[in-house]
CSV table of N, CA and C in Angstrom, one decimal:
chain,number,residue,atom,x,y,z
Y,1394,MET,N,-3.3,-20.2,-3.9
Y,1394,MET,CA,-3.2,-20.1,-2.4
Y,1394,MET,C,-2.7,-18.7,-2.1
Y,1395,THR,N,-3.4,-18.0,-1.1
Y,1395,THR,CA,-3.1,-16.7,-0.7
Y,1395,THR,C,-2.0,-16.7,0.3
Y,1396,PRO,N,-1.0,-15.8,0.2
Y,1396,PRO,CA,0.1,-15.8,1.2
Y,1396,PRO,C,-0.5,-15.4,2.5
Y,1397,PRO,N,-0.1,-16.1,3.6
Y,1397,PRO,CA,-0.6,-15.7,4.9
Y,1397,PRO,C,0.0,-14.4,5.4
Y,1398,ILE,N,-0.7,-13.7,6.3
Y,1398,ILE,CA,-0.1,-12.5,6.8
Y,1398,ILE,C,-0.2,-12.6,8.3
Y,1399,ALA,N,0.9,-12.7,9.0
Y,1399,ALA,CA,1.0,-12.7,10.5
Y,1399,ALA,C,2.2,-12.0,10.9
Y,1400,THR,N,2.2,-11.6,12.1
Y,1400,THR,CA,3.4,-10.9,12.6
Y,1400,THR,C,4.5,-11.8,13.0
Y,1401,GLY,N,5.8,-11.3,12.9
Y,1401,GLY,CA,6.9,-12.1,13.4
Y,1401,GLY,C,7.7,-12.8,12.3
Y,1402,SER,N,7.2,-12.9,11.1
Y,1402,SER,CA,8.0,-13.6,10.1
Y,1402,SER,C,8.7,-12.6,9.2
Y,1403,MET,N,9.8,-13.1,8.5
Y,1403,MET,CA,10.5,-12.2,7.6
Y,1403,MET,C,10.0,-12.4,6.2
Y,1404,ASP,N,9.0,-13.1,5.9
Y,1404,ASP,CA,8.4,-13.2,4.6
Y,1404,ASP,C,7.8,-11.9,4.3
Y,1405,ALA,N,7.8,-11.5,3.0
Y,1405,ALA,CA,7.3,-10.2,2.6
Y,1405,ALA,C,5.9,-10.0,3.0
Y,1406,TRP,N,5.1,-11.0,2.9
Y,1406,TRP,CA,3.6,-10.9,3.2
Y,1406,TRP,C,3.3,-11.0,4.7
Y,1407,THR,N,4.3,-11.4,5.5
Y,1407,THR,CA,4.1,-11.6,6.9
Y,1407,THR,C,4.9,-10.7,7.8
Y,1408,ASP,N,5.8,-9.9,7.3
Y,1408,ASP,CA,6.8,-9.1,8.1
Y,1408,ASP,C,6.2,-7.8,8.5
Y,1409,ALA,N,5.2,-7.9,9.4
Y,1409,ALA,CA,4.5,-6.7,9.9
Y,1409,ALA,C,5.5,-5.7,10.6
Y,1410,ALA,N,6.4,-6.2,11.3
Y,1410,ALA,CA,7.4,-5.4,12.0
Y,1410,ALA,C,8.3,-4.6,11.0
Y,1411,GLY,N,8.7,-5.3,9.9
Y,1411,GLY,CA,9.5,-4.6,8.9
Y,1411,GLY,C,8.7,-3.5,8.2
Y,1412,TRP,N,7.5,-3.8,7.8
Y,1412,TRP,CA,6.7,-2.8,7.1
Y,1412,TRP,C,6.4,-1.7,8.1
Y,1413,HIS,N,6.1,-2.0,9.4
Y,1413,HIS,CA,5.8,-0.9,10.3
Y,1413,HIS,C,7.1,0.0,10.5
Y,1414,ALA,N,8.3,-0.5,10.5
Y,1414,ALA,CA,9.5,0.3,10.5
Y,1414,ALA,C,9.6,1.2,9.3
Y,1415,LEU,N,9.2,0.7,8.2
Y,1415,LEU,CA,9.2,1.6,7.0
Y,1415,LEU,C,8.2,2.7,7.1
Y,1416,LEU,N,7.0,2.4,7.6
Y,1416,LEU,CA,6.0,3.4,7.8
Y,1416,LEU,C,6.4,4.5,8.8
Y,1417,ILE,N,7.1,4.1,9.8
Y,1417,ILE,CA,7.6,5.1,10.7
Y,1417,ILE,C,8.7,6.0,10.1
Y,1418,ARG,N,9.6,5.4,9.3
Y,1418,ARG,CA,10.6,6.2,8.6
Y,1418,ARG,C,10.0,7.1,7.6
Y,1419,GLU,N,8.9,6.7,6.9
Y,1419,GLU,CA,8.2,7.5,5.9
Y,1419,GLU,C,7.0,8.2,6.4
Y,1420,ARG,N,6.9,8.4,7.7
Y,1420,ARG,CA,5.7,8.9,8.3
Y,1420,ARG,C,5.2,10.2,7.8
Y,1421,HIS,N,6.1,11.1,7.2
Y,1421,HIS,CA,5.7,12.3,6.7
Y,1421,HIS,C,4.8,12.2,5.5
Y,1422,LEU,N,4.8,11.0,4.8
Y,1422,LEU,CA,3.9,10.7,3.7
Y,1422,LEU,C,2.5,10.3,4.2
Y,1423,PHE,N,2.4,9.8,5.4
Y,1423,PHE,CA,1.1,9.3,6.0
Y,1423,PHE,C,0.5,10.2,7.0
Y,1424,GLU,N,1.3,11.1,7.6
Y,1424,GLU,CA,0.7,12.0,8.6
Y,1424,GLU,C,-0.5,12.9,8.1
Y,1425,PRO,N,-0.5,13.3,6.8
Y,1425,PRO,CA,-1.6,14.1,6.3
Y,1425,PRO,C,-2.9,13.3,6.2
Y,1426,MET,N,-2.8,12.0,6.2
Y,1426,MET,CA,-4.0,11.2,6.0
Y,1426,MET,C,-4.9,11.2,7.2
Y,1427,ILE,N,-6.2,11.1,6.9
Y,1427,ILE,CA,-7.2,11.1,8.0
Y,1427,ILE,C,-7.2,9.7,8.7
Y,1428,ASP,N,-7.7,9.7,9.9
Y,1428,ASP,CA,-7.9,8.5,10.6
Y,1428,ASP,C,-8.8,7.5,9.8
Y,1429,GLY,N,-8.3,6.3,9.6
Y,1429,GLY,CA,-9.0,5.3,8.8
Y,1429,GLY,C,-8.5,5.2,7.4
Y,1430,ALA,N,-7.7,6.2,6.9
Y,1430,ALA,CA,-7.2,6.1,5.5
Y,1430,ALA,C,-6.4,4.8,5.4
Y,1431,SER,N,-6.5,4.1,4.3
Y,1431,SER,CA,-5.8,2.9,4.1
Y,1431,SER,C,-5.4,2.6,2.7
Y,1432,VAL,N,-4.3,1.8,2.6
Y,1432,VAL,CA,-3.7,1.4,1.4
Y,1432,VAL,C,-3.5,-0.1,1.5
Y,1433,GLY,N,-3.9,-0.9,0.5
Y,1433,GLY,CA,-3.8,-2.3,0.6
Y,1433,GLY,C,-2.9,-2.9,-0.5
Y,1434,PHE,N,-2.4,-4.1,-0.2
Y,1434,PHE,CA,-1.5,-4.9,-1.1
Y,1434,PHE,C,-2.1,-6.3,-1.1
Y,1435,VAL,N,-2.3,-6.8,-2.3
Y,1435,VAL,CA,-2.9,-8.1,-2.5
Y,1435,VAL,C,-2.1,-8.8,-3.6
Y,1436,ALA,N,-2.0,-10.1,-3.5
Y,1436,ALA,CA,-1.3,-10.9,-4.5
Y,1436,ALA,C,-2.2,-11.0,-5.8
Y,1437,ARG,N,-1.7,-11.0,-6.9
Y,1437,ARG,CA,-2.4,-11.1,-8.2
Y,1437,ARG,C,-3.4,-12.3,-8.1
Y,1438,GLU,N,-2.9,-13.4,-7.6
Y,1438,GLU,CA,-3.7,-14.6,-7.5
Y,1438,GLU,C,-5.0,-14.4,-6.7
Y,1439,SER,N,-4.9,-13.7,-5.6
Y,1439,SER,CA,-6.1,-13.3,-4.8
Y,1439,SER,C,-7.0,-12.4,-5.5
Y,1440,ALA,N,-6.4,-11.4,-6.2
Y,1440,ALA,CA,-7.2,-10.4,-6.9
Y,1440,ALA,C,-8.0,-11.1,-8.0
Y,1441,ASP,N,-7.3,-12.0,-8.7
Y,1441,ASP,CA,-8.0,-12.8,-9.8
Y,1441,ASP,C,-9.2,-13.6,-9.2
Y,1442,ALA,N,-8.9,-14.2,-8.1
Y,1442,ALA,CA,-9.9,-15.1,-7.5
Y,1442,ALA,C,-11.0,-14.3,-6.8
Y,1443,GLY,N,-10.8,-13.0,-6.5
Y,1443,GLY,CA,-11.8,-12.2,-5.8
Y,1443,GLY,C,-11.9,-12.5,-4.3
Y,1444,SER,N,-10.9,-13.2,-3.8
Y,1444,SER,CA,-10.9,-13.5,-2.4
Y,1444,SER,C,-9.5,-13.9,-1.9
Y,1445,GLY,N,-9.3,-13.7,-0.6
Y,1445,GLY,CA,-8.0,-13.9,0.0
Y,1445,GLY,C,-7.7,-13.0,1.1
Y,1446,GLU,N,-6.4,-12.7,1.3
Y,1446,GLU,CA,-6.0,-11.8,2.3
Y,1446,GLU,C,-5.2,-10.7,1.7
Y,1447,MET,N,-5.1,-9.5,2.4
Y,1447,MET,CA,-4.3,-8.5,1.9
Y,1447,MET,C,-3.6,-7.8,3.1
Y,1448,LEU,N,-2.5,-7.2,2.8
Y,1448,LEU,CA,-1.7,-6.5,3.8
Y,1448,LEU,C,-2.2,-5.0,3.7
Y,1449,VAL,N,-2.5,-4.4,4.8
Y,1449,VAL,CA,-3.1,-3.1,4.8
Y,1449,VAL,C,-2.3,-2.1,5.7
Y,1450,TRP,N,-2.0,-0.9,5.1
Y,1450,TRP,CA,-1.4,0.1,5.9
Y,1450,TRP,C,-2.6,1.1,6.2
Y,1451,ARG,N,-2.9,1.2,7.5
Y,1451,ARG,CA,-4.1,2.0,7.9
Y,1451,ARG,C,-3.7,3.1,9.0
Y,1452,ARG,N,-4.2,4.3,8.7
Y,1452,ARG,CA,-4.0,5.4,9.7
Y,1452,ARG,C,-4.9,5.2,10.9
Y,1453,SER,N,-4.4,5.3,12.0
Y,1453,SER,CA,-5.1,5.2,13.3
Y,1453,SER,C,-4.5,6.2,14.3
Y,1454,GLY,N,-5.2,7.2,14.6
Y,1454,GLY,CA,-4.7,8.2,15.5
Y,1454,GLY,C,-3.5,8.9,14.9
Y,1455,ASN,N,-2.4,8.8,15.6
Y,1455,ASN,CA,-1.1,9.4,15.1
Y,1455,ASN,C,-0.2,8.4,14.5
Y,1456,ALA,N,-0.6,7.2,14.2
Y,1456,ALA,CA,0.2,6.2,13.7
Y,1456,ALA,C,-0.3,5.6,12.4
Y,1457,THR,N,0.5,4.9,11.7
Y,1457,THR,CA,0.1,4.1,10.5
Y,1457,THR,C,0.4,2.6,10.9
Y,1458,LEU,N,-0.7,1.8,10.9
Y,1458,LEU,CA,-0.6,0.4,11.4
Y,1458,LEU,C,-0.5,-0.5,10.2
Y,1459,VAL,N,0.1,-1.7,10.4
Y,1459,VAL,CA,0.1,-2.8,9.5
Y,1459,VAL,C,-0.9,-3.8,9.9
Y,1460,GLU,N,-1.8,-4.1,9.1
Y,1460,GLU,CA,-2.9,-5.0,9.4
Y,1460,GLU,C,-3.1,-6.1,8.4
Y,1461,ARG,N,-3.8,-7.1,8.8
Y,1461,ARG,CA,-4.2,-8.2,7.9
Y,1461,ARG,C,-5.7,-8.1,7.8
Y,1462,ARG,N,-6.2,-8.1,6.5
Y,1462,ARG,CA,-7.6,-7.9,6.2
Y,1462,ARG,C,-8.0,-8.9,5.1
Y,1463,ALA,N,-9.3,-9.2,5.2
Y,1463,ALA,CA,-9.8,-10.1,4.1
Y,1463,ALA,C,-10.0,-9.2,2.8
Y,1464,PHE,N,-9.7,-9.9,1.7
Y,1464,PHE,CA,-9.9,-9.3,0.4
Y,1464,PHE,C,-11.1,-10.1,-0.2
Y,1465,ALA,N,-12.2,-9.4,-0.5
Y,1465,ALA,CA,-13.4,-10.0,-1.1
Y,1465,ALA,C,-13.7,-9.4,-2.4
Y,1466,GLY,N,-12.7,-9.0,-3.1
Y,1466,GLY,CA,-12.9,-8.5,-4.5
Y,1466,GLY,C,-12.9,-7.0,-4.5
Y,1467,PHE,N,-12.8,-6.4,-5.7
Y,1467,PHE,CA,-12.7,-5.0,-5.8
Y,1467,PHE,C,-13.9,-4.2,-5.4
Y,1468,ALA,N,-15.1,-4.8,-5.6
Y,1468,ALA,CA,-16.4,-4.1,-5.2
Y,1468,ALA,C,-16.5,-3.9,-3.7
Y,1469,ASN,N,-15.9,-4.8,-3.0
Y,1469,ASN,CA,-16.0,-4.7,-1.5
Y,1469,ASN,C,-14.7,-4.4,-0.8
Y,1470,CYS,N,-13.8,-3.8,-1.5
Y,1470,CYS,CA,-12.5,-3.5,-1.0
Y,1470,CYS,C,-12.5,-2.4,0.0
Y,1471,PRO,N,-11.9,-2.6,1.2
Y,1471,PRO,CA,-12.0,-1.6,2.3
Y,1471,PRO,C,-10.9,-0.6,2.3
Y,1472,VAL,N,-10.2,-0.5,1.2
Y,1472,VAL,CA,-9.0,0.5,1.1
Y,1472,VAL,C,-9.3,1.5,0.0
Y,1473,ALA,N,-8.6,2.6,0.0
Y,1473,ALA,CA,-8.8,3.6,-1.0
Y,1473,ALA,C,-7.8,3.3,-2.2
Y,1474,LEU,N,-6.7,2.8,-1.9
Y,1474,LEU,CA,-5.7,2.5,-2.9
Y,1474,LEU,C,-5.3,1.0,-2.8
Y,1475,LEU,N,-5.3,0.2,-3.9
Y,1475,LEU,CA,-5.0,-1.2,-3.8
Y,1475,LEU,C,-3.9,-1.5,-4.8
Y,1476,PHE,N,-2.8,-2.0,-4.3
Y,1476,PHE,CA,-1.7,-2.5,-5.1
Y,1476,PHE,C,-1.9,-4.0,-5.3
Y,1477,VAL,N,-1.9,-4.4,-6.6
Y,1477,VAL,CA,-2.0,-5.8,-6.9
Y,1477,VAL,C,-0.6,-6.2,-7.4
Y,1478,ALA,N,0.0,-7.2,-6.7
Y,1478,ALA,CA,1.4,-7.6,-7.0
Y,1478,ALA,C,1.4,-8.9,-7.8
Y,1479,GLU,N,2.2,-8.9,-8.9
Y,1479,GLU,CA,2.5,-10.1,-9.6
Y,1479,GLU,C,3.5,-10.9,-8.7
Y,1480,PRO,N,3.6,-12.2,-9.0
Y,1480,PRO,CA,4.6,-13.0,-8.2
Y,1480,PRO,C,6.0,-12.4,-8.1
Y,1481,GLY,N,6.5,-12.2,-7.0
Y,1481,GLY,CA,7.8,-11.7,-6.8
Y,1481,GLY,C,7.9,-10.2,-6.6
Y,1482,ALA,N,6.9,-9.4,-7.0
Y,1482,ALA,CA,6.9,-8.0,-7.0
Y,1482,ALA,C,6.9,-7.4,-5.6
Y,1483,PHE,N,6.0,-7.9,-4.7
Y,1483,PHE,CA,6.0,-7.5,-3.3
Y,1483,PHE,C,7.2,-7.9,-2.6
Y,1484,GLU,N,7.7,-9.0,-2.9
Y,1484,GLU,CA,9.0,-9.5,-2.3
Y,1484,GLU,C,10.2,-8.6,-2.7
Y,1485,ALA,N,10.2,-8.1,-3.9
Y,1485,ALA,CA,11.2,-7.2,-4.4
Y,1485,ALA,C,11.2,-5.9,-3.6
Y,1486,VAL,N,10.0,-5.4,-3.3
Y,1486,VAL,CA,9.9,-4.2,-2.5
Y,1486,VAL,C,10.4,-4.5,-1.1
Y,1487,HIS,N,10.0,-5.6,-0.5
Y,1487,HIS,CA,10.4,-6.1,0.8
Y,1487,HIS,C,11.9,-6.2,1.0
Y,1488,GLU,N,12.5,-6.6,-0.1
Y,1488,GLU,CA,14.0,-6.7,0.0
Y,1488,GLU,C,14.7,-5.4,0.2
Y,1489,ARG,N,14.0,-4.3,-0.1
Y,1489,ARG,CA,14.6,-3.0,0.0
Y,1489,ARG,C,14.0,-2.2,1.2
Y,1490,LEU,N,13.4,-2.9,2.2
Y,1490,LEU,CA,12.8,-2.3,3.3
Y,1490,LEU,C,13.7,-1.3,4.0
Y,1491,SER,N,15.0,-1.7,4.2
Y,1491,SER,CA,15.9,-0.8,4.9
Y,1491,SER,C,16.6,0.3,4.1
Y,1492,ASP,N,16.4,0.2,2.8
Y,1492,ASP,CA,17.0,1.3,1.9
Y,1492,ASP,C,16.2,1.5,0.6
Y,1493,ASN,N,15.2,2.4,0.7
Y,1493,ASN,CA,14.5,2.8,-0.5
Y,1493,ASN,C,13.4,1.9,-0.9
Y,1494,ALA,N,12.6,1.4,0.0
Y,1494,ALA,CA,11.5,0.5,-0.4
Y,1494,ALA,C,10.5,1.2,-1.3
Y,1495,LEU,N,10.3,2.5,-1.1
Y,1495,LEU,CA,9.3,3.2,-1.9
Y,1495,LEU,C,9.8,3.4,-3.3
Y,1496,GLY,N,11.1,3.5,-3.4
Y,1496,GLY,CA,11.8,3.5,-4.8
Y,1496,GLY,C,11.6,2.2,-5.5
Y,1497,ALA,N,11.7,1.1,-4.7
Y,1497,ALA,CA,11.5,-0.2,-5.3
Y,1497,ALA,C,10.0,-0.4,-5.7
Y,1498,LEU,N,9.1,0.2,-4.9
Y,1498,LEU,CA,7.7,0.1,-5.2
Y,1498,LEU,C,7.4,0.9,-6.5
Y,1499,LYS,N,8.1,2.1,-6.7
Y,1499,LYS,CA,7.9,2.8,-7.9
Y,1499,LYS,C,8.4,2.0,-9.1
Y,1500,LEU,N,9.5,1.3,-9.0
Y,1500,LEU,CA,10.1,0.5,-10.1
Y,1500,LEU,C,9.1,-0.6,-10.4
Y,1501,GLN,N,8.5,-1.3,-9.4
Y,1501,GLN,CA,7.5,-2.3,-9.7
Y,1501,GLN,C,6.3,-1.8,-10.4
Y,1502,LEU,N,5.9,-0.6,-10.0
Y,1502,LEU,CA,4.7,0.0,-10.7
Y,1502,LEU,C,5.1,0.3,-12.2
Y,1503,ARG,N,6.3,0.9,-12.4
Y,1503,ARG,CA,6.7,1.3,-13.8
Y,1503,ARG,C,6.9,0.1,-14.6
Y,1504,SER,N,7.3,-1.0,-14.1
Y,1504,SER,CA,7.6,-2.2,-14.9
Y,1504,SER,C,6.3,-3.0,-15.1
Y,1505,GLY,N,5.2,-2.7,-14.4
Y,1505,GLY,CA,4.0,-3.4,-14.6
Y,1505,GLY,C,3.9,-4.6,-13.7
Y,1506,ALA,N,4.9,-4.9,-12.8
Y,1506,ALA,CA,4.8,-6.0,-11.9
Y,1506,ALA,C,3.9,-5.8,-10.7
Y,1507,MET,N,3.6,-4.5,-10.5
Y,1507,MET,CA,2.6,-4.1,-9.5
Y,1507,MET,C,1.7,-3.1,-10.1
Y,1508,LEU,N,0.4,-3.3,-9.9
Y,1508,LEU,CA,-0.6,-2.4,-10.5
Y,1508,LEU,C,-1.3,-1.7,-9.4
Y,1509,LEU,N,-1.6,-0.4,-9.6
Y,1509,LEU,CA,-2.3,0.4,-8.6
Y,1509,LEU,C,-3.8,0.6,-9.1
Y,1510,TYR,N,-4.7,0.2,-8.2
Y,1510,TYR,CA,-6.1,0.4,-8.5
Y,1510,TYR,C,-6.6,1.5,-7.5
Y,1511,VAL,N,-7.1,2.5,-8.0
Y,1511,VAL,CA,-7.6,3.6,-7.2
Y,1511,VAL,C,-9.1,3.3,-7.0
Y,1512,ILE,N,-9.4,3.0,-5.7
Y,1512,ILE,CA,-10.8,2.5,-5.4
Y,1512,ILE,C,-11.7,3.7,-5.0
Y,1513,ALA,N,-11.1,4.7,-4.4
Y,1513,ALA,CA,-11.9,5.9,-3.9
Y,1513,ALA,C,-11.8,7.0,-5.0
Y,1514,PRO,N,-12.8,7.8,-5.1
Y,1514,PRO,CA,-12.8,8.9,-6.0
Y,1514,PRO,C,-11.7,9.9,-5.7
Y,1515,LYS,N,-11.2,10.6,-6.8
Y,1515,LYS,CA,-10.1,11.5,-6.6
Y,1515,LYS,C,-10.3,12.5,-5.6
Y,1516,ARG,N,-11.5,13.1,-5.5
Y,1516,ARG,CA,-11.9,14.1,-4.5
Y,1516,ARG,C,-11.7,13.6,-3.1
Y,1517,GLN,N,-12.1,12.4,-2.9
Y,1517,GLN,CA,-12.0,11.7,-1.6
Y,1517,GLN,C,-10.5,11.6,-1.2
Y,1518,LEU,N,-9.7,11.1,-2.2
Y,1518,LEU,CA,-8.3,11.0,-2.0
Y,1518,LEU,C,-7.6,12.3,-1.5
Y,1519,LEU,N,-8.0,13.4,-2.2
Y,1519,LEU,CA,-7.5,14.7,-1.9
Y,1519,LEU,C,-7.9,15.1,-0.5
Y,1520,ASP,N,-9.2,15.0,-0.2
Y,1520,ASP,CA,-9.8,15.3,1.1
Y,1520,ASP,C,-9.2,14.5,2.2
Y,1521,ASP,N,-8.9,13.2,2.0
Y,1521,ASP,CA,-8.4,12.3,3.0
Y,1521,ASP,C,-6.9,12.3,3.2
Y,1522,GLY,N,-6.2,13.1,2.4
Y,1522,GLY,CA,-4.8,13.3,2.6
Y,1522,GLY,C,-3.8,12.3,1.9
Y,1523,TYR,N,-4.2,11.7,0.8
Y,1523,TYR,CA,-3.4,10.7,0.1
Y,1523,TYR,C,-2.3,11.4,-0.8
Y,1524,GLU,N,-2.5,12.7,-1.1
Y,1524,GLU,CA,-1.7,13.3,-2.1
Y,1524,GLU,C,-0.2,13.1,-2.0
Y,1525,ASP,N,0.4,13.3,-0.8
Y,1525,ASP,CA,1.9,13.2,-0.6
Y,1525,ASP,C,2.3,11.8,-0.9
Y,1526,PHE,N,1.6,10.8,-0.4
Y,1526,PHE,CA,2.0,9.4,-0.7
Y,1526,PHE,C,1.9,9.1,-2.2
Y,1527,VAL,N,0.9,9.4,-2.8
Y,1527,VAL,CA,0.7,9.1,-4.3
Y,1527,VAL,C,1.8,9.9,-5.1
Y,1528,GLU,N,2.1,11.1,-4.8
Y,1528,GLU,CA,3.1,11.8,-5.5
Y,1528,GLU,C,4.5,11.3,-5.2
Y,1529,ALA,N,4.7,10.8,-4.0
Y,1529,ALA,CA,6.0,10.2,-3.7
Y,1529,ALA,C,6.3,8.9,-4.6
Y,1530,LEU,N,5.3,8.3,-5.1
Y,1530,LEU,CA,5.4,7.2,-5.9
Y,1530,LEU,C,5.5,7.6,-7.4
Y,1531,GLY,N,5.5,8.9,-7.6
Y,1531,GLY,CA,5.7,9.4,-9.0
Y,1531,GLY,C,4.4,9.3,-9.8
Y,1532,LEU,N,3.3,9.2,-9.1
Y,1532,LEU,CA,2.0,9.1,-9.8
Y,1532,LEU,C,1.3,10.5,-9.7
Y,1533,ALA,N,1.1,11.1,-10.8
Y,1533,ALA,CA,0.5,12.4,-10.9
Y,1533,ALA,C,-1.0,12.3,-11.1
Y,1534,PHE,N,-1.7,11.7,-10.2
Y,1534,PHE,CA,-3.2,11.5,-10.4
Y,1534,PHE,C,-3.9,12.8,-10.3
Y,1535,LEU,N,-3.3,13.9,-9.8
Y,1535,LEU,CA,-4.0,15.1,-9.6
Y,1535,LEU,C,-4.0,16.0,-10.8
Y,1536,GLY,N,-3.1,15.8,-11.7
Y,1536,GLY,CA,-3.0,16.6,-12.9
Y,1536,GLY,C,-2.3,17.9,-12.6
Y,1537,ALA,N,-2.2,18.8,-13.6
Y,1537,ALA,CA,-1.5,20.0,-13.5
Y,1537,ALA,C,-2.4,21.1,-12.8
Y,1538,CYS,N,-3.7,21.0,-13.0
Y,1538,CYS,CA,-4.6,22.0,-12.5
Y,1538,CYS,C,-5.5,21.4,-11.4
Y,1539,ARG,N,-5.7,22.2,-10.3
Y,1539,ARG,CA,-6.5,21.7,-9.2
Y,1539,ARG,C,-7.6,22.6,-9.0
């Protein structure tokens, strides 16, 4: 069963207002991204099934929006970066929304409770402005030489 995503709830998968507040606080990481740049989060169960819903952070104009989108598998994924969360991992990040949620996301990545799938080619990530966000998570996908 895919966790529902709707506004107004305090559940990790449905707390659009809480995630939006985080995106505003961390806007310096998203401002370099082009319009339409997006990062998705999906539950492991949905990723394994190849269908369900995902939470998406998408640049639109001068803002980063929190949206609900269909997840139809990796081949048709409409985001450049996809985080796949084991049970409890996304909730652990959500618990830290008001104090260091991105640090909690880094911990979930390091522990293997959250996996990052890079859907777009590296050159596109650079051109589209993802560098600051990825580096803030401690992921050196760019390497030492550019």
